[in-house]
Short mmCIF file of C-alpha atoms in Angstrom, two decimals:
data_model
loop_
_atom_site.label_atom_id
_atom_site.label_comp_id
_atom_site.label_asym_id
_atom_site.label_seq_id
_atom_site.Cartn_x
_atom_site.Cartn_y
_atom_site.Cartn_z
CA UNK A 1 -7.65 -25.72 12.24
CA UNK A 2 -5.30 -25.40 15.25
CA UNK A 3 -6.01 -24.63 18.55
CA UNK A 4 -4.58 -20.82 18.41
CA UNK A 5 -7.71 -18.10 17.02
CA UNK A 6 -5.95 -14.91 15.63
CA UNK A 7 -8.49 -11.91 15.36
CA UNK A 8 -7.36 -9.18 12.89
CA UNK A 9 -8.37 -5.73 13.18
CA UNK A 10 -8.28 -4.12 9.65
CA UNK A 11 -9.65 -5.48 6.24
CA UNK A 12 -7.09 -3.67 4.03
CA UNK A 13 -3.94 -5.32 2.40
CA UNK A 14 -2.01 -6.30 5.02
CA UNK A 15 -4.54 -7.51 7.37
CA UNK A 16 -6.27 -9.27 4.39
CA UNK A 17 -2.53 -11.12 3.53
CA UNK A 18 -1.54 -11.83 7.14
CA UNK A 19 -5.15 -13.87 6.94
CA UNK A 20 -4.81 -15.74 4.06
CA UNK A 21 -1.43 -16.81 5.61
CA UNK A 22 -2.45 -18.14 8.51
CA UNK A 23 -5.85 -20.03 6.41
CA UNK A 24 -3.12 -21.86 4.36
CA UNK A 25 -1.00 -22.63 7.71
CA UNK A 26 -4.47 -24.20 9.31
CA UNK A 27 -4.37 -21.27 11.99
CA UNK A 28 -8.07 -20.01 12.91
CA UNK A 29 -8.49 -16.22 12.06
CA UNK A 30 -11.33 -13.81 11.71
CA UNK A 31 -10.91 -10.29 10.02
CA UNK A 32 -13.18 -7.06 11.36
CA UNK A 33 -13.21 -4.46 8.69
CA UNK A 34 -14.76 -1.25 9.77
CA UNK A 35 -15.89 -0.32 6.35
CA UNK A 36 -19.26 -1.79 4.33
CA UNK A 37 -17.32 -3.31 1.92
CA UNK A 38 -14.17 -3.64 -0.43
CA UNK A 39 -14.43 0.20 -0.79
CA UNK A 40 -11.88 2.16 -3.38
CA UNK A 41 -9.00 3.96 -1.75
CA UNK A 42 -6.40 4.90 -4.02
CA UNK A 43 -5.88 3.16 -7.39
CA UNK A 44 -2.11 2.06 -8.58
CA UNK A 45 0.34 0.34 -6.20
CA UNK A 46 4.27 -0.74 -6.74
CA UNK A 47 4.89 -3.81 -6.07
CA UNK A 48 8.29 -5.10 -5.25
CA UNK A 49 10.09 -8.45 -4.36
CA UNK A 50 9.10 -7.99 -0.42
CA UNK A 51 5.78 -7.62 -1.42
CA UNK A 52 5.52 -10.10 -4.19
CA UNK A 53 7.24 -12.95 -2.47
CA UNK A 54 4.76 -12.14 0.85
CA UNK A 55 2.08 -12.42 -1.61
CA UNK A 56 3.73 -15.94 -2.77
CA UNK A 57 4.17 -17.04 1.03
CA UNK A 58 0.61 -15.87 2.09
CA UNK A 59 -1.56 -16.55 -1.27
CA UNK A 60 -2.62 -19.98 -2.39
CA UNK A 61 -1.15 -21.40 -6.02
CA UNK A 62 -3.71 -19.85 -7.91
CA UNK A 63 -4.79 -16.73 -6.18
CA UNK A 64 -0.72 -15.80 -6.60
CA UNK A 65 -0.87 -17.00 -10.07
CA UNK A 66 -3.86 -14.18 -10.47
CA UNK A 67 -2.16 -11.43 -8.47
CA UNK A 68 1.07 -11.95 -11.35
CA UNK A 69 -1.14 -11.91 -14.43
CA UNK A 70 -3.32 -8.98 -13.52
CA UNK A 71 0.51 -7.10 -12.29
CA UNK A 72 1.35 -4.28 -14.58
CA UNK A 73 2.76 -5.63 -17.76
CA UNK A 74 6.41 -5.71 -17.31
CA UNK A 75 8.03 -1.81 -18.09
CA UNK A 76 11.61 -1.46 -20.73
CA UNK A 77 12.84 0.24 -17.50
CA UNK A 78 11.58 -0.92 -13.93
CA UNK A 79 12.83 2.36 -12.17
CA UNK A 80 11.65 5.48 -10.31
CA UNK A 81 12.23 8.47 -12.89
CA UNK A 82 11.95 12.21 -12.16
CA UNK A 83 11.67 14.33 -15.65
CA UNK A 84 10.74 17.69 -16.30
CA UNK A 85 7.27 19.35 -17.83
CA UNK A 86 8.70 18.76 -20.95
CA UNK A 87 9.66 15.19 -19.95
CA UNK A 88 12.95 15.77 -20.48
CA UNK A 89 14.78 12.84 -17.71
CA UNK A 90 16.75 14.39 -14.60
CA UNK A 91 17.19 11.40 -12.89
CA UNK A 92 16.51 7.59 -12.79
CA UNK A 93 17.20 5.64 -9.71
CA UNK A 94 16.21 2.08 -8.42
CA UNK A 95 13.02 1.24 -6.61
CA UNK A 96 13.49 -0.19 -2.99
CA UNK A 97 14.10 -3.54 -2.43
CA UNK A 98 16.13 -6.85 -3.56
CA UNK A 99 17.30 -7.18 -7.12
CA UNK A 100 13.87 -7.44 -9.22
CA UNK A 101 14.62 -9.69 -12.46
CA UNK A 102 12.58 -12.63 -12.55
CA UNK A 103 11.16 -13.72 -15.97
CA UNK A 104 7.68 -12.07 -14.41
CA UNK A 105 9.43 -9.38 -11.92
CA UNK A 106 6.86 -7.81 -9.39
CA UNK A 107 5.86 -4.45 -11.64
CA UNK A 108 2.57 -2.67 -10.56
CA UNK A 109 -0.88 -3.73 -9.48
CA UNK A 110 -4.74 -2.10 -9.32
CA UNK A 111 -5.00 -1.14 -5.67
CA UNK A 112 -8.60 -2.65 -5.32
CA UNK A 113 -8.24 -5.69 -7.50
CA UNK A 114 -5.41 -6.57 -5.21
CA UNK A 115 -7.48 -6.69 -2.41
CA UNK A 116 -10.26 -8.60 -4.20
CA UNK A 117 -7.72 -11.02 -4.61
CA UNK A 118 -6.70 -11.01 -1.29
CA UNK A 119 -10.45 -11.72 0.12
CA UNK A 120 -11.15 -14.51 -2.36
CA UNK A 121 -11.92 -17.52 -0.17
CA UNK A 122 -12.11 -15.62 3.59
CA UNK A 123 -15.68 -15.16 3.08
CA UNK A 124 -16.67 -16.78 6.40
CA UNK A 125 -13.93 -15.17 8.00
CA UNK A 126 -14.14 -11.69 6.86
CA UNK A 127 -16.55 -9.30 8.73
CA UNK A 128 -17.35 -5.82 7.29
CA UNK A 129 -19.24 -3.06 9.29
CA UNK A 130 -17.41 -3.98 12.24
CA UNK A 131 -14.83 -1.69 13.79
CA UNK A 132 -12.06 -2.53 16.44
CA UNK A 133 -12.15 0.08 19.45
CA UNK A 134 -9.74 -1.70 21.48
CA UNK A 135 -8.52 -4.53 23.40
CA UNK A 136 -8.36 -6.47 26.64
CA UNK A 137 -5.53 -9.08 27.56
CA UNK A 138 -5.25 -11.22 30.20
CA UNK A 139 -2.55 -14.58 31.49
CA UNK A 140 -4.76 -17.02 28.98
CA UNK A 141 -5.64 -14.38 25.71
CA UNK A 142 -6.59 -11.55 24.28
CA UNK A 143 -10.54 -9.64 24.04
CA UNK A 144 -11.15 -7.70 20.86
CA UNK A 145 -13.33 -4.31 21.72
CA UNK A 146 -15.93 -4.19 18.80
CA UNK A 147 -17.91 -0.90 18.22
CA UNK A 148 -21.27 -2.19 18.39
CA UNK A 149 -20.33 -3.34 22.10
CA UNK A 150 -19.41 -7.18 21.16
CA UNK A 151 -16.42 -8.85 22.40
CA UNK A 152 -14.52 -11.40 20.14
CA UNK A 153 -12.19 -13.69 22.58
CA UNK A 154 -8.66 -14.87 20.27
CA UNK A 155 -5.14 -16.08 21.48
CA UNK A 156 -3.16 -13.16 19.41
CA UNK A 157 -4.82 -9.43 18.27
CA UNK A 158 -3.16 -8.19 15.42
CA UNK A 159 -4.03 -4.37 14.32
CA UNK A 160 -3.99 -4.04 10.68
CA UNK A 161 -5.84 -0.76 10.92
CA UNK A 162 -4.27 1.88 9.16
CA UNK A 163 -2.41 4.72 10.44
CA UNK A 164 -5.31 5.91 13.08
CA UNK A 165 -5.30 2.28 14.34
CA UNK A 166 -7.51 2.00 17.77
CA UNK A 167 -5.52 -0.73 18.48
CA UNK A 168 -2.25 1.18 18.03
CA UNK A 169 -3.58 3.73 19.73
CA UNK A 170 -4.34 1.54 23.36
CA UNK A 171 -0.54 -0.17 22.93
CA UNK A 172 1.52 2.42 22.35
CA UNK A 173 -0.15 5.62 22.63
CA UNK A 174 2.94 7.88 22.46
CA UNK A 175 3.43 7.45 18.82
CA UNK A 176 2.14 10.53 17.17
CA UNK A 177 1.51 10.81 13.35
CA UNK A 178 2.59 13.62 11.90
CA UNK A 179 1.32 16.08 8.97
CA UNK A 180 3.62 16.20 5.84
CA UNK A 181 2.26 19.41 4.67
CA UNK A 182 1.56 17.62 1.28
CA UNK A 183 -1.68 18.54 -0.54
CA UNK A 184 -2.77 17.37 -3.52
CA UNK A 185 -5.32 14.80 -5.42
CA UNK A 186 -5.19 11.57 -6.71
CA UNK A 187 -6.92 10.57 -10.43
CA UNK A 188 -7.11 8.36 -13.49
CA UNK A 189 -6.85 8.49 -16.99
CA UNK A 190 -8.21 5.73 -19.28
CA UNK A 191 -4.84 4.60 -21.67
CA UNK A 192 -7.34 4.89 -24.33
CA UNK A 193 -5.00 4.19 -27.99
CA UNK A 194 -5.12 8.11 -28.72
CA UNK A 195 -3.72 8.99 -25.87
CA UNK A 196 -0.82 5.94 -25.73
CA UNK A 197 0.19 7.39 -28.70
CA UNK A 198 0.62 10.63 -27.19
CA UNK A 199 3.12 9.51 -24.43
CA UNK A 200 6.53 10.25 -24.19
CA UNK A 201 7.99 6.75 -23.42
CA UNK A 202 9.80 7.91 -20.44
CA UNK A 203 6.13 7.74 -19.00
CA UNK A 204 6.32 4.01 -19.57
CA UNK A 205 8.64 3.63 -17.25
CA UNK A 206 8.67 2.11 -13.27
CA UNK A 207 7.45 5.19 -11.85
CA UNK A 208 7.46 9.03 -12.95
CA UNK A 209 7.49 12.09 -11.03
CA UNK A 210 7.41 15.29 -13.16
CA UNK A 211 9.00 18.05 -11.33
CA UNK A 212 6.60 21.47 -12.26
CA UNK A 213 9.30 23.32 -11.09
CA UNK A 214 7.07 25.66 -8.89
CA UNK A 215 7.49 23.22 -5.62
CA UNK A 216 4.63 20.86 -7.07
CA UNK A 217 4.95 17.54 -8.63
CA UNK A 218 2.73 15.46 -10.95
CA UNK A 219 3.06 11.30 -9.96
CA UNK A 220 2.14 8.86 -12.72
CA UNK A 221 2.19 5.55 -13.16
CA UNK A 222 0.68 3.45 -15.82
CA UNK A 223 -1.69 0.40 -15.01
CA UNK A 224 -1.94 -1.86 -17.89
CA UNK A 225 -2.82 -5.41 -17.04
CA UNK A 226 -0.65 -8.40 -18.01
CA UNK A 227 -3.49 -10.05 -19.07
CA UNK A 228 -7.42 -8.32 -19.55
CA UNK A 229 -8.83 -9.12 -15.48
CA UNK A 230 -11.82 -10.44 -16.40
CA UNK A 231 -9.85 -13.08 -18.39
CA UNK A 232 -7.43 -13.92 -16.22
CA UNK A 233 -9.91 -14.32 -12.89
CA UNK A 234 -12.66 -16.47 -15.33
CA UNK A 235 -9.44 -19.16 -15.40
CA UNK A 236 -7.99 -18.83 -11.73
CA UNK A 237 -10.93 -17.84 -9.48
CA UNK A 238 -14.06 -18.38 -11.56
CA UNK A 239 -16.95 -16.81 -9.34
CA UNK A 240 -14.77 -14.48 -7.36
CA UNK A 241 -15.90 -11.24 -6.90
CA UNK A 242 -13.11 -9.13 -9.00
CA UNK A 243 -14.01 -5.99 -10.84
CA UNK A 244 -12.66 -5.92 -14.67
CA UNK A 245 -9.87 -2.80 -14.79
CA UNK A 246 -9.11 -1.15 -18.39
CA UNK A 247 -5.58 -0.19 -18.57
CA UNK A 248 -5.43 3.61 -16.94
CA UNK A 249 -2.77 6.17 -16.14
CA UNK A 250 -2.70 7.18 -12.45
CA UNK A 251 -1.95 11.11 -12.25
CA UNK A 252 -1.50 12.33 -8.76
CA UNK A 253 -0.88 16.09 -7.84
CA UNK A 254 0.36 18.09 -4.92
CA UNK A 255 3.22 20.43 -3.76
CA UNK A 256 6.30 19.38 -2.28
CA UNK A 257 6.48 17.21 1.52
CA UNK A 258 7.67 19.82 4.55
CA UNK A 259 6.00 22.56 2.74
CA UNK A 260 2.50 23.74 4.08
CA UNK A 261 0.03 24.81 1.09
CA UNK A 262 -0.45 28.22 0.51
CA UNK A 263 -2.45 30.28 -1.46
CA UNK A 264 -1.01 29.05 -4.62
CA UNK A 265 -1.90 25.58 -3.92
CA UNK A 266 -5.08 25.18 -2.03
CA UNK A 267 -6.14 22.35 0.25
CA UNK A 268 -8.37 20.76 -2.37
CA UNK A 269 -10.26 18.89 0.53
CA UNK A 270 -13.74 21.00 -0.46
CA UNK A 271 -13.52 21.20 -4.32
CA UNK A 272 -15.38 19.71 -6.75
CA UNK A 273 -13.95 17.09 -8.83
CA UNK A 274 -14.25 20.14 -11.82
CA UNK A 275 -12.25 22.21 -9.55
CA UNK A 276 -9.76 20.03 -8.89
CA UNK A 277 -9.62 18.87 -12.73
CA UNK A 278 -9.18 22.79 -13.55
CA UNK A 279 -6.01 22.96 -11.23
CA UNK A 280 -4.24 19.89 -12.45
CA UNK A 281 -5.38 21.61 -16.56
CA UNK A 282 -3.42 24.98 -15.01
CA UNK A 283 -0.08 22.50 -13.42
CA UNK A 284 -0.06 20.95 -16.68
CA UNK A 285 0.01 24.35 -19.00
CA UNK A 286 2.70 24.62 -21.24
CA UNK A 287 3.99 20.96 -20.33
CA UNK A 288 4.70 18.22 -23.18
CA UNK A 289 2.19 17.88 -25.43
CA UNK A 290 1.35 13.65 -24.51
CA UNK A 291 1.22 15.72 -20.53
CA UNK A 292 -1.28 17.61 -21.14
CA UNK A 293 -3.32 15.22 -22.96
CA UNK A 294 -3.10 13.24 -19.88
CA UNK A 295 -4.01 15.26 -17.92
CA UNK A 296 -6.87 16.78 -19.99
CA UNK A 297 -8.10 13.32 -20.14
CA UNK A 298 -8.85 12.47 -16.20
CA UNK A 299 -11.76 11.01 -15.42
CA UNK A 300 -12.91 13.60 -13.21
CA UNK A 301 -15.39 10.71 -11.16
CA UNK A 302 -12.04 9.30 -10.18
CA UNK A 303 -10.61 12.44 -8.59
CA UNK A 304 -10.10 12.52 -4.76
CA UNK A 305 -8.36 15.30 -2.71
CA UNK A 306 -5.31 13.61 -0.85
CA UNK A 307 -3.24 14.92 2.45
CA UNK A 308 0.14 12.60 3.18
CA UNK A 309 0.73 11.83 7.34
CA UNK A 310 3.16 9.54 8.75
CA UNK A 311 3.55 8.19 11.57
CA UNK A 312 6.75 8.67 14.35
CA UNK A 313 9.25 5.51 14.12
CA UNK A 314 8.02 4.02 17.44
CA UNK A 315 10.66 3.27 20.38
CA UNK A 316 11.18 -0.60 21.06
CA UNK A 317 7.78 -1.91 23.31
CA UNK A 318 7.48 -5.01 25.12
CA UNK A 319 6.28 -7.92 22.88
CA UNK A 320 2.33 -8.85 24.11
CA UNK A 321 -0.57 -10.58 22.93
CA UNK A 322 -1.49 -7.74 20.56
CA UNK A 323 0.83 -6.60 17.70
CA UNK A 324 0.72 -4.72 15.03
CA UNK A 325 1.50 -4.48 11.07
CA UNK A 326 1.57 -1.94 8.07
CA UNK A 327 -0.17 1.21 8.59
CA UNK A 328 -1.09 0.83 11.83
CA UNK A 329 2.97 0.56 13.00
CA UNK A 330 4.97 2.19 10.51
CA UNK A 331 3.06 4.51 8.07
CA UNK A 332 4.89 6.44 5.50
CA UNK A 333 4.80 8.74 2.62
CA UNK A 334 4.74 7.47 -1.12
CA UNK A 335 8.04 8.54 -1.31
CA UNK A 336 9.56 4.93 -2.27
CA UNK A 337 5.78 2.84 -2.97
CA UNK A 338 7.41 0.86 -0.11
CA UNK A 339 4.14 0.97 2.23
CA UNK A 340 2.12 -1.76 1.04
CA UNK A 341 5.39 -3.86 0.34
CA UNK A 342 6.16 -3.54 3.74
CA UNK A 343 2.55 -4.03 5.08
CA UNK A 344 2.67 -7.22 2.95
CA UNK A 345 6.39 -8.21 4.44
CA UNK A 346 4.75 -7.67 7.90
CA UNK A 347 2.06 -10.23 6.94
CA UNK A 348 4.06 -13.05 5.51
CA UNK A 349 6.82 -12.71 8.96
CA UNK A 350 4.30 -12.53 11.05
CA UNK A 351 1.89 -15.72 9.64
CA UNK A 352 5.30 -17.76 9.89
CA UNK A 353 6.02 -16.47 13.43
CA UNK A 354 2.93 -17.38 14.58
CA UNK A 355 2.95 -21.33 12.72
CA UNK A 356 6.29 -21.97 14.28
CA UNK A 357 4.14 -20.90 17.71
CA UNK A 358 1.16 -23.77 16.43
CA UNK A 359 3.51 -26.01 15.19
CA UNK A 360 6.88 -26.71 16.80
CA UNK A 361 5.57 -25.30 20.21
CA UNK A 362 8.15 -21.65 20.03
CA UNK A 363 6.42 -19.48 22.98
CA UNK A 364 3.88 -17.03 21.89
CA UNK A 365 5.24 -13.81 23.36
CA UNK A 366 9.26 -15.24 21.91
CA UNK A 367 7.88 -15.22 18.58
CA UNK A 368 6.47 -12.26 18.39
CA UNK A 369 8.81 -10.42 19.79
CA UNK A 370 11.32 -11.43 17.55
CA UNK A 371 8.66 -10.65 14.34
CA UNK A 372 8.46 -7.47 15.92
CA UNK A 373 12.30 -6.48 16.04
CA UNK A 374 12.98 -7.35 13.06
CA UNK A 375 9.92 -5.51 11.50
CA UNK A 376 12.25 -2.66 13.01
CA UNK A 377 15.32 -2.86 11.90
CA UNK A 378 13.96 -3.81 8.27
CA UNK A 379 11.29 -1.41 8.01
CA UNK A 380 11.92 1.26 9.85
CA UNK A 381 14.68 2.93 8.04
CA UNK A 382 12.78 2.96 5.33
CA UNK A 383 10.42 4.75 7.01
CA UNK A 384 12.34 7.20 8.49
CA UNK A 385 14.43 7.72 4.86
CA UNK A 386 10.71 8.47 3.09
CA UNK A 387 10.34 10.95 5.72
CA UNK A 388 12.85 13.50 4.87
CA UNK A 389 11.42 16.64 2.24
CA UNK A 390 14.37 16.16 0.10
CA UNK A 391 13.91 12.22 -1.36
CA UNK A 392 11.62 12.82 -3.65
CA UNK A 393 14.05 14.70 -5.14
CA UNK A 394 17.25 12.77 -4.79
CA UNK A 395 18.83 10.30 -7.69
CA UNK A 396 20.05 8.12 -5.51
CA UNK A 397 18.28 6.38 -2.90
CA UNK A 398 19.43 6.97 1.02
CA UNK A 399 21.78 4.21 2.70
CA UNK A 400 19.04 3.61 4.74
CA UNK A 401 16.44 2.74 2.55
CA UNK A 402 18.87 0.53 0.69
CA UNK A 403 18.63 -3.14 1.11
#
C-alpha cells in the first residue's frame, strides 16, 4: 500500500467503486457505511459506457467479467421509449452517453447485485453501522467525524453519501436540494413465462415510459440476467456473498416532475403495499392487455413509496482535502438513468487523480481540483438537463445532456 490513506464516507455505488479503484492502484482506503448492511434501495439500474468502462477501470478482471454477465441480456433496441397505455410508440430516443455497440454493450443491471459485486474483496476495509457527521482538515490531512464519537485520521475525505451527504453539507453548505414534486412507488414483477408472453415487445426495449395520459407515467424496465447469478458468481467469485436474482420487470409509478400531488395522486408515503398495489391496478385500467398483467402481477413485498429531489448545480469551490462524488455532489432525477453512471464516472476520475498524486508525485490539492472541474463541466449539464419538467417527455435529448 502507499503512503496516502483515503477514507470514504458512503457504502453505496460510487463510494464502493471509487474503493475498489484505489485497492487495485495499491492506495490505502477504508469505507464507513452508515447502514447495517448491503440493504435494498431500488432494484433496476441503466448502465451506460461511462459507467461500464468506470466499472472496467475500478473492478478487478473477474469482478468486471461478473458485473457483464449478470448485465441485462442485450435488448433488439437499446433506447429510451415513451408509448402509450395501449403501447402504441410516441417516441424513441438515445440513452445518454458515448456510442454503446460493443459485442457485450453496457445494457441494465440488478441495483443490489451491483453493489455485492462492488464489495467483493473490501471486507477489511468496509465498515457498516458507521456514519460520517463531518470533518476536520488541517496543513498535514484530513479527520473523519464518526457518529459514535470516533475520529478516523486519512490524507483525502471523499463523501460518497448520497444526496443528504454530512460531508456535503460542512463543504459547501449553500447547495440546497430541491423537491421535484414527483410522487410515486417503485415495484417488481417476476418475468414469469406467462407473463413474457403477454408483453408487447416494445416493453423489451432500453427503457419504457408509458405516458397514462392523466399527468402520470408508468417506468419499466426489464431485468433478465445474461447469465442465471448464481451461475455466473459460482465461476468468478466463488464464496462471495451475491444474492441469486430471477429475471423481473421493474414497474415504477408517479405523476409528472414540477407538478405537486394532489388529490388524485396521493403521497403514497403511509400506504400499505395493498394500497399502493390497488392504485397502480386503477393507472393500469383499460391499458394493453400484457400492461395490465404486469401490473396485476407485482410483488406487492417489493413495493416502496418513492419522492424524486435533486440537488442545485453547485457554484465552482476551492479544491481541499475533502471532495465529493455522485449523490452527494450532483444528484438528479431518473430522467436519463445517468446518476449512477455518473457516480461511477466520478469514481474511476477520481481513483486515477489521486494515483497520479501516489505515483508520479502531481500535488494533492492540483489533482483534485482538476477531477473536480471536470466532474463539472461533464456532469453537470446533465444534471441540470434532467432537471427541467418537460424531458421526460421530449424525443430528443437536450444539447446539454448530449455527449
Amino acid at each position: 500500500m502507499s503512503s496516502m490513506r483515503v477514507l470514504v464516507a458512503g457504502g453505496g455505488i460510487g463510494g464502493l467503486c471509487v474503493a475498489q479503484g484505489l485497492k487495485k492502484a495499491g492506495i490505502d482506503c477504508e469505507v464507513y457505511e452508515a447502514a447495517p448492511g448491503l440493504v435494498q434501495g431500488g432494484y433496476r439500474l441503466h448502465m451506460n459506457v461511462l459507467g461500464g468502462d468506470a466499472l472496467r477501470d475500478c473492478l478487478p478482471d473477474g469482478l468486471y467479467e461478473l458485473y457483464l454477465q449478470t448485465s441485462r441480456r442485450t435488448p433488439r433496441r437499446e433506447v429510451s421509449v415513451m408509448v402509450d397505455a395501449q403501447a402504441n410508440e410516441i417516441w424513441a430516443r438515445p440513452h445518454v452517453g458515448p456510442p454503446n455497440d460493443s459485442p457485450r454493450p453496457h445494457t441494465a443491471v440488478n441495483r443490489r447485485t451491483l453493489r455485492q459485486i462492488l464489495a467483493t474483496g473490501l471486507d477489511d476495509q468496509l465498515h457498516f453501522g458507521r456514519s460520517a457527521v463531518g470533518f476536520e482538515t488541517d496543513d498535514d490531512g484530513v479527520t473523519l467525524l464518526l457518529d459514535d464519537g470516533s475520529r478516523v485520521r486519512g490524507d483525502v475525505v471523499i463523501g460518497a453519501d448520497g444526496i443528504h451527504s454530512r460531508i456535503r453539507r460542512q463543504l459547501l453548505p449553500d447547495v440546497r436540494e430541491v423537491d421535484t414534486g414527483m410522487r410515486g412507488m417503485w415495484s417488481i414483477a417476476p418475468l414469469t413465462d406467462e407473463l413474457a408472453a403477454q408483453l408487447p415487445d416494445v416493453f423489451y426495449d432500453g427503457f419504457v415510459i408509458v405516458n397514462l395520459g392523466d399527468g402520470t407515467i408508468l417506468a419499466l424496465g426489464v431485468y433478465d440476467p445474461r447469465r442465471p447469478v448464481a451461475e455466473a458468481v459460482a465461476e468468478l467469485a466463488p464464496g462471495a456473498h451475491i444474492d441469486d436474482v430471477a429475471p423481473y420487470v421493474m414497474v415504477t409509478y408517479g405523476n409528472d416532475m414540477g407538478a405537486a400531488p394532489g388529490d388524485d395522486l396521493p403521497d403514497f408515503a403511509h400506504d400499505s403495499p395493498a394500497v399502493l398495489h390497488d392504485a397502480l391496478r386503477r393507472a393500469a385500467r383499460g391499458g394493453h392487455p400484457g400492461l395490465v398483467a404486469l401490473v396485476d402481477g407485482v410483488d406487492e413485498s417489493t413495493i416502496a413509496p418513492s419522492a424524486v429531489r435533486h440537488l442545485e448545480v453547485a457554484d465552482p469551490w476551492a479544491p481541499s482535502r475533502v471532495t465529493l462524488l455522485g449523490d452527494a455532489i450532483h444528484a438528479m432525477p431518473p430522467t436519463f438513468g445517468a446518476g449512477a453512471n455518473s457516480a461511477l464516472r466520478d469514481a474511476a476520475a477520481l481513483t486515477k487523480a489521486l494515483q497520479d498524486v501516489v505515483s508520479d508525485g502531481r500535488d494533492l490539492l492540483e489533482a483534485i481540483g482538476d477531477y473536480e472541474r471536470q466532474m463539472r463541466e461533464e456532469v453537470f449539464p446533465i444534471m441540470r438537463a434532467s432537471a427541467d419538467p418537460d424531458a421526460v417527455h421530449a424525443d430528443t435529448l437536450p444539447e446539454e445532456a448530449r455527449r
